[in-house]
Coordinates of C-alpha atoms in Angstrom, one line a residue:
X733 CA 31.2 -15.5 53.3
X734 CA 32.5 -14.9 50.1
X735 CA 31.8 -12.1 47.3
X736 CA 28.8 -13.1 45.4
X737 CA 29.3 -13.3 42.0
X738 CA 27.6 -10.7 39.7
X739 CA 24.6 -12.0 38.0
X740 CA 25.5 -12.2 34.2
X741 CA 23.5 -10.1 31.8
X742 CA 21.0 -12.3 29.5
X743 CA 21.6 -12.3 26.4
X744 CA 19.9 -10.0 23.5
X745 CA 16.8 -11.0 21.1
X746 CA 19.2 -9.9 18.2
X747 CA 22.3 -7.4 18.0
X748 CA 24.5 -5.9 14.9
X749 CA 27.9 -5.5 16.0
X750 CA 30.2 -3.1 13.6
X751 CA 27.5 -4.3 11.1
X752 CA 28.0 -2.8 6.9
X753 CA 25.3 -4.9 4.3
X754 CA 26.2 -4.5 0.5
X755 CA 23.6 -3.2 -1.8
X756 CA 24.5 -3.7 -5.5
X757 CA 27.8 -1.9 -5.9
X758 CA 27.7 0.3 -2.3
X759 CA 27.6 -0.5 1.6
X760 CA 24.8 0.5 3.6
X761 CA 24.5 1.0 7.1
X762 CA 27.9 1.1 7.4
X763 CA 29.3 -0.2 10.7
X764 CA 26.0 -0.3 12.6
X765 CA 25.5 -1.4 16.1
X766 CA 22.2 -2.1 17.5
X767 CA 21.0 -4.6 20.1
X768 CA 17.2 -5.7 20.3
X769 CA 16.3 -6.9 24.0
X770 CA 14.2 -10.0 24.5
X771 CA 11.6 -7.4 26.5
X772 CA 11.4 -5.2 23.6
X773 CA 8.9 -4.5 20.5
X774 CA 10.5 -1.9 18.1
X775 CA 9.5 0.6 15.3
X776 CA 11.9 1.8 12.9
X777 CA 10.9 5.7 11.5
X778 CA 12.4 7.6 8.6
X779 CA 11.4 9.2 5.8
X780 CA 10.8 7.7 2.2
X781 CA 14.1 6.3 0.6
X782 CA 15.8 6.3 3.9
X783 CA 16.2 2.3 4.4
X784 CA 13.6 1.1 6.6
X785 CA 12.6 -2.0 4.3
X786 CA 16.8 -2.7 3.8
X787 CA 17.2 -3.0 7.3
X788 CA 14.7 -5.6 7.1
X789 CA 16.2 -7.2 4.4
X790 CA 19.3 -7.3 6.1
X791 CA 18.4 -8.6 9.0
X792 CA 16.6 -11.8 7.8
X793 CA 19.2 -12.7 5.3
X794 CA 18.3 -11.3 2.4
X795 CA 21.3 -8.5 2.0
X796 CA 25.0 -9.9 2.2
X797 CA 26.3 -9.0 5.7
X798 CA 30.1 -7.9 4.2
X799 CA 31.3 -6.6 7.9
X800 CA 30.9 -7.1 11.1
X801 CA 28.3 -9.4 12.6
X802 CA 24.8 -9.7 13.1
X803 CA 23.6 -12.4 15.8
X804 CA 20.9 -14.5 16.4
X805 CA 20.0 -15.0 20.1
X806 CA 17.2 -16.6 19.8
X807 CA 16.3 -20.5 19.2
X808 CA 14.9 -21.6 16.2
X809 CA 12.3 -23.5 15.4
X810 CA 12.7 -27.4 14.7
X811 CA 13.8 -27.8 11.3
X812 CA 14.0 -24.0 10.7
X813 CA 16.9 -21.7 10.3
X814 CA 17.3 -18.2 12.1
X815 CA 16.4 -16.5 9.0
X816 CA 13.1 -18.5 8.4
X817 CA 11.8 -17.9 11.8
X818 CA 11.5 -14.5 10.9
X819 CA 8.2 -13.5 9.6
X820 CA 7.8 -10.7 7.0
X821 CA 4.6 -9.1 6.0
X822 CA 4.3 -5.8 3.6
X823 CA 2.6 -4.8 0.7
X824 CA 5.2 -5.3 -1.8
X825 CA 4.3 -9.1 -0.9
X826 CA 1.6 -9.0 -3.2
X827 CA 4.0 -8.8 -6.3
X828 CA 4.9 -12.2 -6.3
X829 CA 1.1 -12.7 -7.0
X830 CA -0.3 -10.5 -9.5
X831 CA 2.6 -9.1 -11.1
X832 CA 1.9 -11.3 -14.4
X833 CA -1.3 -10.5 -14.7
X834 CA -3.4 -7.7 -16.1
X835 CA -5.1 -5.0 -14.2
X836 CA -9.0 -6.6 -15.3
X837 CA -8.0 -10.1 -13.8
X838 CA -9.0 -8.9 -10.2
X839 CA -12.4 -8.8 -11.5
X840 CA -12.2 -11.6 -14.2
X841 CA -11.0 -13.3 -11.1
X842 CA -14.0 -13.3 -9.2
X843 CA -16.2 -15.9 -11.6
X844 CA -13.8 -17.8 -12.3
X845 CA -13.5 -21.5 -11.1
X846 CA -10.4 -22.8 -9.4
X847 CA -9.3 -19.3 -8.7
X848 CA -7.1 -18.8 -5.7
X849 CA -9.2 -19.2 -2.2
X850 CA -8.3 -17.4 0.6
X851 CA -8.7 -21.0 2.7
X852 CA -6.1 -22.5 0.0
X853 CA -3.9 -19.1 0.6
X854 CA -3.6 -20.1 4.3
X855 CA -2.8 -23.7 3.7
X856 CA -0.2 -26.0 5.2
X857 CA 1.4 -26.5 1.2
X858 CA 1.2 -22.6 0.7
X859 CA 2.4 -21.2 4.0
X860 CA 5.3 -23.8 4.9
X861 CA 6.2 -23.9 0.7
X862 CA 5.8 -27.3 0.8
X863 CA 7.3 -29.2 -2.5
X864 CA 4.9 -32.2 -3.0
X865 CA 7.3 -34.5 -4.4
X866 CA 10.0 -34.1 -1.2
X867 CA 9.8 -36.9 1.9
X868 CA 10.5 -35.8 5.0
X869 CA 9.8 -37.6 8.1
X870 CA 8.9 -34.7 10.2
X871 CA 6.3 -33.7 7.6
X872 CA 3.2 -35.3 10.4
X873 CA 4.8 -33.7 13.3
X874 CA 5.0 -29.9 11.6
X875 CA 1.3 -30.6 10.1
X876 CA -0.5 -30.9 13.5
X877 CA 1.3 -27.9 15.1
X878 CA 0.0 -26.0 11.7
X879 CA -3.3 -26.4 12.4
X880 CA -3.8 -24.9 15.6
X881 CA -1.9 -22.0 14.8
X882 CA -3.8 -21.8 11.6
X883 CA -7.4 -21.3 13.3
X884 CA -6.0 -18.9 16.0
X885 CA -4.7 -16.7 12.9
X886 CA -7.9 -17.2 11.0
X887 CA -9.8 -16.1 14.1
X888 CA -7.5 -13.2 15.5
X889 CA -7.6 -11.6 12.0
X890 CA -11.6 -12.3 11.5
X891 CA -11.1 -14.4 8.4
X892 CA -13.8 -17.0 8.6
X893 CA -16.1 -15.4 6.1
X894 CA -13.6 -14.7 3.9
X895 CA -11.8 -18.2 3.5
X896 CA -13.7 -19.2 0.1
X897 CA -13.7 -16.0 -1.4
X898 CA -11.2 -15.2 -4.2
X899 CA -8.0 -14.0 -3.0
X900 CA -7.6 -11.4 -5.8
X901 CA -11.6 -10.1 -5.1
X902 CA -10.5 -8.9 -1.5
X903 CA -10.6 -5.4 -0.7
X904 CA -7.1 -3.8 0.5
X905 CA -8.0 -4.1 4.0
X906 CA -9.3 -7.7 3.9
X907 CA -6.1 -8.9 1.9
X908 CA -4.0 -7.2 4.6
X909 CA -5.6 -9.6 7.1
X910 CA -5.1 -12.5 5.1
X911 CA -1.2 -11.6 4.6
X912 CA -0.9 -11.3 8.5
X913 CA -2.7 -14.5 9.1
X914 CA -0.6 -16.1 6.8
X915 CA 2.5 -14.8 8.6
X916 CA 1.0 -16.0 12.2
X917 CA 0.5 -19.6 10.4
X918 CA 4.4 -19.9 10.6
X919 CA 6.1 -21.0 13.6
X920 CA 8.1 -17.4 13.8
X921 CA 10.0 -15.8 16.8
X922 CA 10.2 -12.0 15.3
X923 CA 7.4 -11.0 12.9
X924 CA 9.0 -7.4 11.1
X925 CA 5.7 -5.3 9.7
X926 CA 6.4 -3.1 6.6
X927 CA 3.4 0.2 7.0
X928 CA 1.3 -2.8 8.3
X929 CA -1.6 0.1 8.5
X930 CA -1.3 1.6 4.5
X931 CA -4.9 1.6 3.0
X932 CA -6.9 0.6 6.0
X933 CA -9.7 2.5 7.4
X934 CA -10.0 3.7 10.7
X935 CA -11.7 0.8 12.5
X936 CA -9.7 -1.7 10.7
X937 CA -6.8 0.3 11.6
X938 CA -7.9 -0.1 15.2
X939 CA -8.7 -3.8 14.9
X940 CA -5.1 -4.0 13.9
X941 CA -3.5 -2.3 16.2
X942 CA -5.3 -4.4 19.0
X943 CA -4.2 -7.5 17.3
X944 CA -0.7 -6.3 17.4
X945 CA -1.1 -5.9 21.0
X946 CA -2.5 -8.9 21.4
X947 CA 0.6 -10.3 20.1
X948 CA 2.9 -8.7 21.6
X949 CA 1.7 -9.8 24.8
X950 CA 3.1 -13.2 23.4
X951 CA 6.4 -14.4 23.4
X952 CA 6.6 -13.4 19.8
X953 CA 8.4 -10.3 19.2
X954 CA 8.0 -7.2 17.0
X955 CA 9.6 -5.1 14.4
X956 CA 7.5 -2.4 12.9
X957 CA 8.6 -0.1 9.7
X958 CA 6.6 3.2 9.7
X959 CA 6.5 6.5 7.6
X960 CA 3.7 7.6 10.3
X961 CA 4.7 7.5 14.3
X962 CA 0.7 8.2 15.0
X963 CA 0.3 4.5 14.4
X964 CA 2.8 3.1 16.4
X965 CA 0.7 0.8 18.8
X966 CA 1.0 1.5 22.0
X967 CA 3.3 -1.7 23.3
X968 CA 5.7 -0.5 20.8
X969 CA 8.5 -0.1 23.7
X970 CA 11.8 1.6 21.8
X971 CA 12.5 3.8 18.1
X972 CA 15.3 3.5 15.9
X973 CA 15.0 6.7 13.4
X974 CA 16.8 6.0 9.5
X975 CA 17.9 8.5 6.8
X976 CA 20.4 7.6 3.7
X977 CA 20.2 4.0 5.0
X978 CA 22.1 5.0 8.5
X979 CA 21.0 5.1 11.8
X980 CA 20.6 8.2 12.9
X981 CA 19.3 7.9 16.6
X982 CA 17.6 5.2 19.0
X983 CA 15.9 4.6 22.2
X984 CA 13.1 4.4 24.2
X985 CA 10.0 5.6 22.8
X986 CA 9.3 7.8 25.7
X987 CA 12.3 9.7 24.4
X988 CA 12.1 9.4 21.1
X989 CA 8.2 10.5 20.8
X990 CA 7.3 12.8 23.4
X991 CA 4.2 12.0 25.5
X992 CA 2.7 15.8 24.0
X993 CA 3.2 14.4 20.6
X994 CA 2.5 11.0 20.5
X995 CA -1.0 11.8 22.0
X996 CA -2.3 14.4 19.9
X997 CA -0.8 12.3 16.5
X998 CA -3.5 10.0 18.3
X999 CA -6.2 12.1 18.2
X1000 CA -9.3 11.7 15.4
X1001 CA -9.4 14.3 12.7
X1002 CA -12.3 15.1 11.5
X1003 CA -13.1 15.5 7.9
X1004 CA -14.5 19.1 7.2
X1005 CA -16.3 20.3 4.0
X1006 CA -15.3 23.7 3.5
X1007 CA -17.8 26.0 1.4
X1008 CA -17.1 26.2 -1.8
X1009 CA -14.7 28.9 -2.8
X1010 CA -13.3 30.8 -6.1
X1011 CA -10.3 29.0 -7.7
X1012 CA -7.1 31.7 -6.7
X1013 CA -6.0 31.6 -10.2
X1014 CA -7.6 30.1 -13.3
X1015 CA -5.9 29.5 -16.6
X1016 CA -7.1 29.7 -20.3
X1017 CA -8.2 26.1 -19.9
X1018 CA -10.1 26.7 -16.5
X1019 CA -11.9 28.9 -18.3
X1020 CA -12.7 27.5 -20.9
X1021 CA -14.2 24.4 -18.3
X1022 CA -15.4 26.8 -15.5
X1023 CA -17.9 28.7 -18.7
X1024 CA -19.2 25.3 -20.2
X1025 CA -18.7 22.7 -17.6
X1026 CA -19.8 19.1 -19.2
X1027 CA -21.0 15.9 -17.5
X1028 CA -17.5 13.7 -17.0
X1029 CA -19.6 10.4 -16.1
X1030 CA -23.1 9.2 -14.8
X1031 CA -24.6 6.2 -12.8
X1032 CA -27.7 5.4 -12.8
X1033 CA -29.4 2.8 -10.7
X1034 CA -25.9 0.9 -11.2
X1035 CA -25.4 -2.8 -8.9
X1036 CA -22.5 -5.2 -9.5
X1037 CA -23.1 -8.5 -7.7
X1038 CA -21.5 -12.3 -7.8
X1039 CA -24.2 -14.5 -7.2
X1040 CA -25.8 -13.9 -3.8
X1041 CA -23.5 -11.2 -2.9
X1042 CA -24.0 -7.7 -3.4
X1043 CA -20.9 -5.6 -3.9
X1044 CA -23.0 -2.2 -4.9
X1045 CA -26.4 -1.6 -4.9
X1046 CA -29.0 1.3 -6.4
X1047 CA -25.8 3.8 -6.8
X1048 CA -26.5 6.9 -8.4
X1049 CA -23.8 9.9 -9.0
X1050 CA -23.1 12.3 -11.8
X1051 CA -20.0 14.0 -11.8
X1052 CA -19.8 17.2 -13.9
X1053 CA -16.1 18.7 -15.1
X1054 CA -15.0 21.5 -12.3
X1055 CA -16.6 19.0 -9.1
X1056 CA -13.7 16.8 -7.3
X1057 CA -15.0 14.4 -5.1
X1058 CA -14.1 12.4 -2.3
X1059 CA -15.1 8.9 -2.2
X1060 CA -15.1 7.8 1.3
X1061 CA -16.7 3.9 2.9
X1062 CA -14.8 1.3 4.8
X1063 CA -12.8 -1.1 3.6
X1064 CA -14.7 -3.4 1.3
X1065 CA -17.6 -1.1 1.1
X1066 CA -16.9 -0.9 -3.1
X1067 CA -15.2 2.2 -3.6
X1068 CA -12.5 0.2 -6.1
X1069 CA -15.3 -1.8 -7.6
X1070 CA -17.2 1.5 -8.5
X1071 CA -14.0 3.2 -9.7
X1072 CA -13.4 0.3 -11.8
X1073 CA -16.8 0.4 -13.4
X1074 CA -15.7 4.1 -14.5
X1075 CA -12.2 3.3 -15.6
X1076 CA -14.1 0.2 -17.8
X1077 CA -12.2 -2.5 -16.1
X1078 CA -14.8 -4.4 -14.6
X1079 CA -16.4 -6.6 -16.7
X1080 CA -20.2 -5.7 -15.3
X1081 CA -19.3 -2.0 -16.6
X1082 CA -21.2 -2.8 -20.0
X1083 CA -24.6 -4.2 -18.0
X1084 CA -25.3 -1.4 -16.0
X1085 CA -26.2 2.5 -17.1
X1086 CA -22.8 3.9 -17.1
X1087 CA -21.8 7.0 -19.7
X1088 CA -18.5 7.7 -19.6
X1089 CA -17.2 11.5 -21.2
X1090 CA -20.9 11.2 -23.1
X1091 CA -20.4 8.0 -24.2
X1092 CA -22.7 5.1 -23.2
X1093 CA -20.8 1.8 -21.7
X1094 CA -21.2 -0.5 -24.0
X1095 CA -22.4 1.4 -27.2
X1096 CA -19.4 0.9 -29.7
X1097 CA -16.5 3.1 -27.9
X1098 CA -13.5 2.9 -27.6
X1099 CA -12.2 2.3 -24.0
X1100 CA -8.4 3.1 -24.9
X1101 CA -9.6 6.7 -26.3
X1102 CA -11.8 7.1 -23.2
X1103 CA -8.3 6.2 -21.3
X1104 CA -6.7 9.2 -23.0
X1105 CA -8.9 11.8 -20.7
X1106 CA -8.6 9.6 -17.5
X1107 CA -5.3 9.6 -14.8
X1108 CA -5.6 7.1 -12.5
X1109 CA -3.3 6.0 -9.6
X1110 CA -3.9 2.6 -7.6
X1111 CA -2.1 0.9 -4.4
X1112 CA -1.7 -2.4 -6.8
X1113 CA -1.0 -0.3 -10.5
X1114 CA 3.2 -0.7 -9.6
X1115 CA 2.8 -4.1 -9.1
X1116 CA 1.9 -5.1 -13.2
X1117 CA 5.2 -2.9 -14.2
X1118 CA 8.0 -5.3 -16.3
X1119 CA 11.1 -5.5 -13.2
X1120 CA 13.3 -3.7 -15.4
X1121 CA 10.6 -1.0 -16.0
X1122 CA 12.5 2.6 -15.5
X1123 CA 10.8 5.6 -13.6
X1124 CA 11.2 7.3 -16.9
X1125 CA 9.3 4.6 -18.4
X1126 CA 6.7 4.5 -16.1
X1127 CA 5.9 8.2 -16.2
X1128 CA 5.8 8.0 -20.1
X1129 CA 3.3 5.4 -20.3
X1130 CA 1.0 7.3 -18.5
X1131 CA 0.2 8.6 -22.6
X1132 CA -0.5 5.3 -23.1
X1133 CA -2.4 3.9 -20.4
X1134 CA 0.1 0.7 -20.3
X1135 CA 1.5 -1.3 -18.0
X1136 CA 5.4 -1.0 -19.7
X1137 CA 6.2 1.1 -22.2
X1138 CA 6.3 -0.2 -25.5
X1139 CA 6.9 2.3 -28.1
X1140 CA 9.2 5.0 -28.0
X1141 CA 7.7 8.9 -26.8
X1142 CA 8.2 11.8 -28.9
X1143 CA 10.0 14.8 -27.4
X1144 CA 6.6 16.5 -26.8
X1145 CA 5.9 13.4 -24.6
X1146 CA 9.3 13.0 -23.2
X1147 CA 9.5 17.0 -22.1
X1148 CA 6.4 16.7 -20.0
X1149 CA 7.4 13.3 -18.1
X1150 CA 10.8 15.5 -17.4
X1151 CA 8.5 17.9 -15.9
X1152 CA 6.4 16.0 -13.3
X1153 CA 9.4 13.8 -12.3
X1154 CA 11.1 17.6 -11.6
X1155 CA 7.9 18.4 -9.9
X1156 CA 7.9 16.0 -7.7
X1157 CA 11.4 15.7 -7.2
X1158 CA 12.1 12.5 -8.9
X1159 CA 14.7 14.4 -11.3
X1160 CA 17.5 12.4 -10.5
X1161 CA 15.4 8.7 -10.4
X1162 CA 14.3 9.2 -14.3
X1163 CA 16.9 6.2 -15.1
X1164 CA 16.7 4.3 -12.4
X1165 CA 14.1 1.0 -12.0
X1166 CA 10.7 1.9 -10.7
X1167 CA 11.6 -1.5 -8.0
X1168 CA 14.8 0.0 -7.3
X1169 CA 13.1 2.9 -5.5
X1170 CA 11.4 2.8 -1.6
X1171 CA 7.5 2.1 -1.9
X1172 CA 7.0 5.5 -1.2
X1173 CA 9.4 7.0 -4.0
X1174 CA 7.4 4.1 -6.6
X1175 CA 3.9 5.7 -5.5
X1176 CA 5.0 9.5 -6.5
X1177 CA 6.5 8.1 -9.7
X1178 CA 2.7 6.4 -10.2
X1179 CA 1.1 10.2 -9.3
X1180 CA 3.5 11.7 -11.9
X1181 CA 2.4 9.3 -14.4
X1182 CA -1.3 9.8 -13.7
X1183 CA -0.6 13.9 -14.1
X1184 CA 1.3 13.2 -17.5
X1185 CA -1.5 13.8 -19.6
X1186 CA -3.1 16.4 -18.0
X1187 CA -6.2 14.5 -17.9
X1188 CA -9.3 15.8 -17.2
X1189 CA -10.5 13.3 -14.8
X1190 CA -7.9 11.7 -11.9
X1191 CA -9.0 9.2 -10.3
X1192 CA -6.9 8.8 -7.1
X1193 CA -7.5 5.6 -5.2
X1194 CA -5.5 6.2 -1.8
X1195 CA -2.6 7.9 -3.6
X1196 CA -0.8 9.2 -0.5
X1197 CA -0.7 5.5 0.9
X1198 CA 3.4 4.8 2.0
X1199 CA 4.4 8.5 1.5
X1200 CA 6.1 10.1 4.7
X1201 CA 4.7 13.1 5.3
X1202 CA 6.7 15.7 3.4
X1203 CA 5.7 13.8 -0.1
X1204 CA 2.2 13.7 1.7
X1205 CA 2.4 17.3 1.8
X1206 CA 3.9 18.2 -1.3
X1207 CA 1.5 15.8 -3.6
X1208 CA -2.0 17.4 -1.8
X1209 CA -0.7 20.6 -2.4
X1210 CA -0.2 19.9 -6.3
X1211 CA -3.5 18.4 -6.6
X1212 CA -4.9 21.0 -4.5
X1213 CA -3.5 23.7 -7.0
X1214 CA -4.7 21.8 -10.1
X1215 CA -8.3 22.2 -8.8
X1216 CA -8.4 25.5 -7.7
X1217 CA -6.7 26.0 -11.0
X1218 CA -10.2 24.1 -12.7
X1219 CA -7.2 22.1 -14.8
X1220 CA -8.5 19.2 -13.3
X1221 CA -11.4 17.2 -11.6
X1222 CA -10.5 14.6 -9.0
X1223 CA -12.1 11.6 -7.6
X1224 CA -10.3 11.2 -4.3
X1225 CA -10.1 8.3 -2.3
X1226 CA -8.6 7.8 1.0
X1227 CA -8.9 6.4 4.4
X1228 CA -7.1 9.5 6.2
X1229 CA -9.7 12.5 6.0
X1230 CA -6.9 14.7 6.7
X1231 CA -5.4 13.6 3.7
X1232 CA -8.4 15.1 1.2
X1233 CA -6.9 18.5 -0.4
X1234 CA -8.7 21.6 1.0
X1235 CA -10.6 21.7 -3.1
X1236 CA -12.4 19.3 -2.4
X1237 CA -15.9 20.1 -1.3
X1238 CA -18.6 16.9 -2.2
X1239 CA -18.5 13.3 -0.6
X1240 CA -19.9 10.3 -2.0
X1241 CA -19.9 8.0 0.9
X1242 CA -20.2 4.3 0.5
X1243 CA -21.5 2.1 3.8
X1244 CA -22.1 -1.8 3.9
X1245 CA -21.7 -2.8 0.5
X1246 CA -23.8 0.0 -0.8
X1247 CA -24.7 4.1 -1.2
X1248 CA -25.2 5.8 2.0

């Protein structure tokens, strides 16, 4: 008999060979190999800034590839390219949506007619990009494949409640489902998932994770970006770890995440309220607080509602200057709404009892001198900055409570953005474009802004959401310090307890829609 042959290898999902993209005037990733196997679902891991989202980029088409080669193994769908069978879903998707509008339009939003539905969202015109006025003959065919996959994304992500709600009224958790739905409504062979898990609470974050396994149980296959291995689900089969836009290692996840570590990253943390404790160090200011403490804002008997639907009901809360709080409920429970009724941003702020710094909503104030004493950071506040807006920029008009800058600061003003960008070690970004930076790097920019003023009430709505863990780390400490340090009161809101500076001693906790 003769030799047998050996069997040849199958080809790879996807590989860079000797791979370098261009990025503006520099190349990144410089001559990169990497092969994705058709059995594999992959996370990439680094640190804020260190490329996760250019990778991405590159590989669907969106960087110029100026070396080397990057392969497709995989077939297309009909009528699709290579590029466009690859599904992309993170929150920086949201910009295309809101970024010309003003912060109050979420809510504005809401009774308006004709505004955005989820249902049209997820429709055939919407998802493929359909231009009304082109023929094509294939147009029936691609219709009646939509629809099937349409209902199985509505029903995987639990959407059918939400389908004639405004899109812009959805809670950060709810419009995360309807982004991933509206991936799954394409006909996609690799879906890549930017920190699919920011801003979600821990049940959704569980519902997510078993609809990722759900799906990649399917043919469909996985890329996953991550500041946070802990959330890595658990089909995730291989890790390629980034830093200064370079790979710096790669392999199975067995050897990349030890079993040790990977299970106690999974474990729950608990949130624990510490007694209340004596500031280590308090400063003129403190003082001055600590001795006469006055009432920051008050709710009484306060409900905000759209018809038949109840977002908050019967909430009552004072908040006195010296008393952070952490505002804790699931996704879509209200916690935004309510901080939006103290910032003055909703527009059923000025029907309900709300005093504000001893001033009654509604009684002839002035919301923009209110704004002066109020720091406020918000996963969608980046999103309404001008493109060419620089980090500079950004952290000035924090003294104006503007989305832009538009008149230029004094070199009182100017000194003290200098200082927070130093503090957080954005020294060298000050000219750079907010959109130039990694989400991560655009959120501490937001924090510094927030901090510019040295207001007396911050309002943090999920502020560590997209940081890796040493800006995690280096932000709670700050705010940590500014409360024992009575220079500031905080309203904290998060999803992660572990997240909640050690200061912070009183929960306001929001269940179902209203006060628990």
């Amino acid at each position: 008999m003769g030799a047998t042959s050996p069997a040849r290898p199958s080809p790879p999902f996807l590989e860079l060979r000797n791979a370098s993209f261009r990025l503006g005037d520099r190349l990144i990733f410089e001559n990169t190999s990497w092969s994705f196997q058709r059995h594999e679902h992959w996370a990439v891991l680094g640190p804020n800034g260190s490329g996760k989202s250019l990778l991405a980029d590159g590989l669907r088409g969106r960087l110029p590839l100026v070396r080397g080669e990057l392969d497709y193994y995989f077939h297309p769908p009909p009528g699709l390219s290579h590029e466009e069978a690859i599904g992309h879903v993170s929150f920086e998707d949201r910009q295309a949506d809101v970024h010309e509008t003003i912060v109050q339009s979420r809510w504005n939003s809401i009774e308006q007619q004709g505004a955005l539905s989820v249902g049209d969202f997820l429709s055939y015109e919407r998802v493929m990009e359909i231009n009304p006025f082109e023929v094509m003959p294939q147009r029936n065919q691609a219709r009646a494949g939509f629809a099937p996959r349409r209902r199985q994304a509505i029903a995987l992500l639990q959407l059918e409640s939400l389908l004639n709600h405004s899109l812009l009224s959805l809670s950060n958790g709810e419009r995360q489902r309807a982004q991933l739905a509206r991936a799954l409504c394409r006909p996609l062979r690799l879906l890549i998932l930017d920190e699919p898990f920011v801003g979600l609470d821990g049940a959704t974050r569980r519902h997510f994770g078993e609809v990722l396994e759900n799906l990649m149980a399917s043919p469909l296959r996985i890329l996953l970006l991550s500041t946070r291995p802990e959330d890595l689900p658990r089909h995730i089969t291989h890790v390629l770890r980034l830093d200064d836009c370079r790979v710096i290692t790669s392999g199975p996840r067995l050897s990349m995440l030890p079993g040790e570590l990977s299970a106690q990253m999974r474990q729950p943390l608990k949130l624990r309220i510490r007694p209340r404790s004596a500031p280590a160090r308090t400063s003129a200011l403190g003082k001055r607080r600590l001795n006469h403490p006055e009432q920051l804002f008050r709710l009484r008997d306060v409900t905000v509602g759209y018809g038949e639907t109840i977002i908050l009901r019967g909430i009552n809360w004072t908040v006195w200057e010296g008393e952070s709080w952490a505002l804790l409920g699931p996704n879509g429970s209200g916690k935004t709404t309510l901080l939006s009724l103290i910032l003055g941003d909703h527009p059923q702020s000025y029907v309900n009892d709300i005093s504000v710094f001893g001033r009654q909503r509604g009684s002839g104030e002035s919301i923009w001198d209110l704004k002066r004493h109020l720091g406020w950071v918000s996963p969608e506040l980046h999103l309404h900055y001008p493109t060419d807006a620089t980090c500079m920029d950004v952290v000035v008009s924090g003294f104006h409570e503007t989305a832009g800058l538009f008149q230029e600061p004094n070199r009182i003003q100017r000194a003290a953005a200098l200082r927070w960008l130093k503090r957080f070690q954005l020294i060298d970004l000050g000219r750079e474009p907010l959109f130039a930076l990694s989400a991560g790097l655009q959120r501490m920019t937001l924090l510094a802004r927030a901090l510019v003023k040295q207001p007396r009430l911050l309002i943090l709505d999920e502020p560590c959401q997209g940081l890796d863990s040493a800006h995690r780390g280096l932000f709670i400490r700050t705010i940590d310090g500014l409360i024992r340090g009575r220079l500031v009161t905080a309203i904290y809101v998060t999803h992660r307890p572990e997240e909640i500076p050690p200061s912070i001693t009183r929960v306001m906790r929001l269940r179902n829609k209203a006060a628990g």
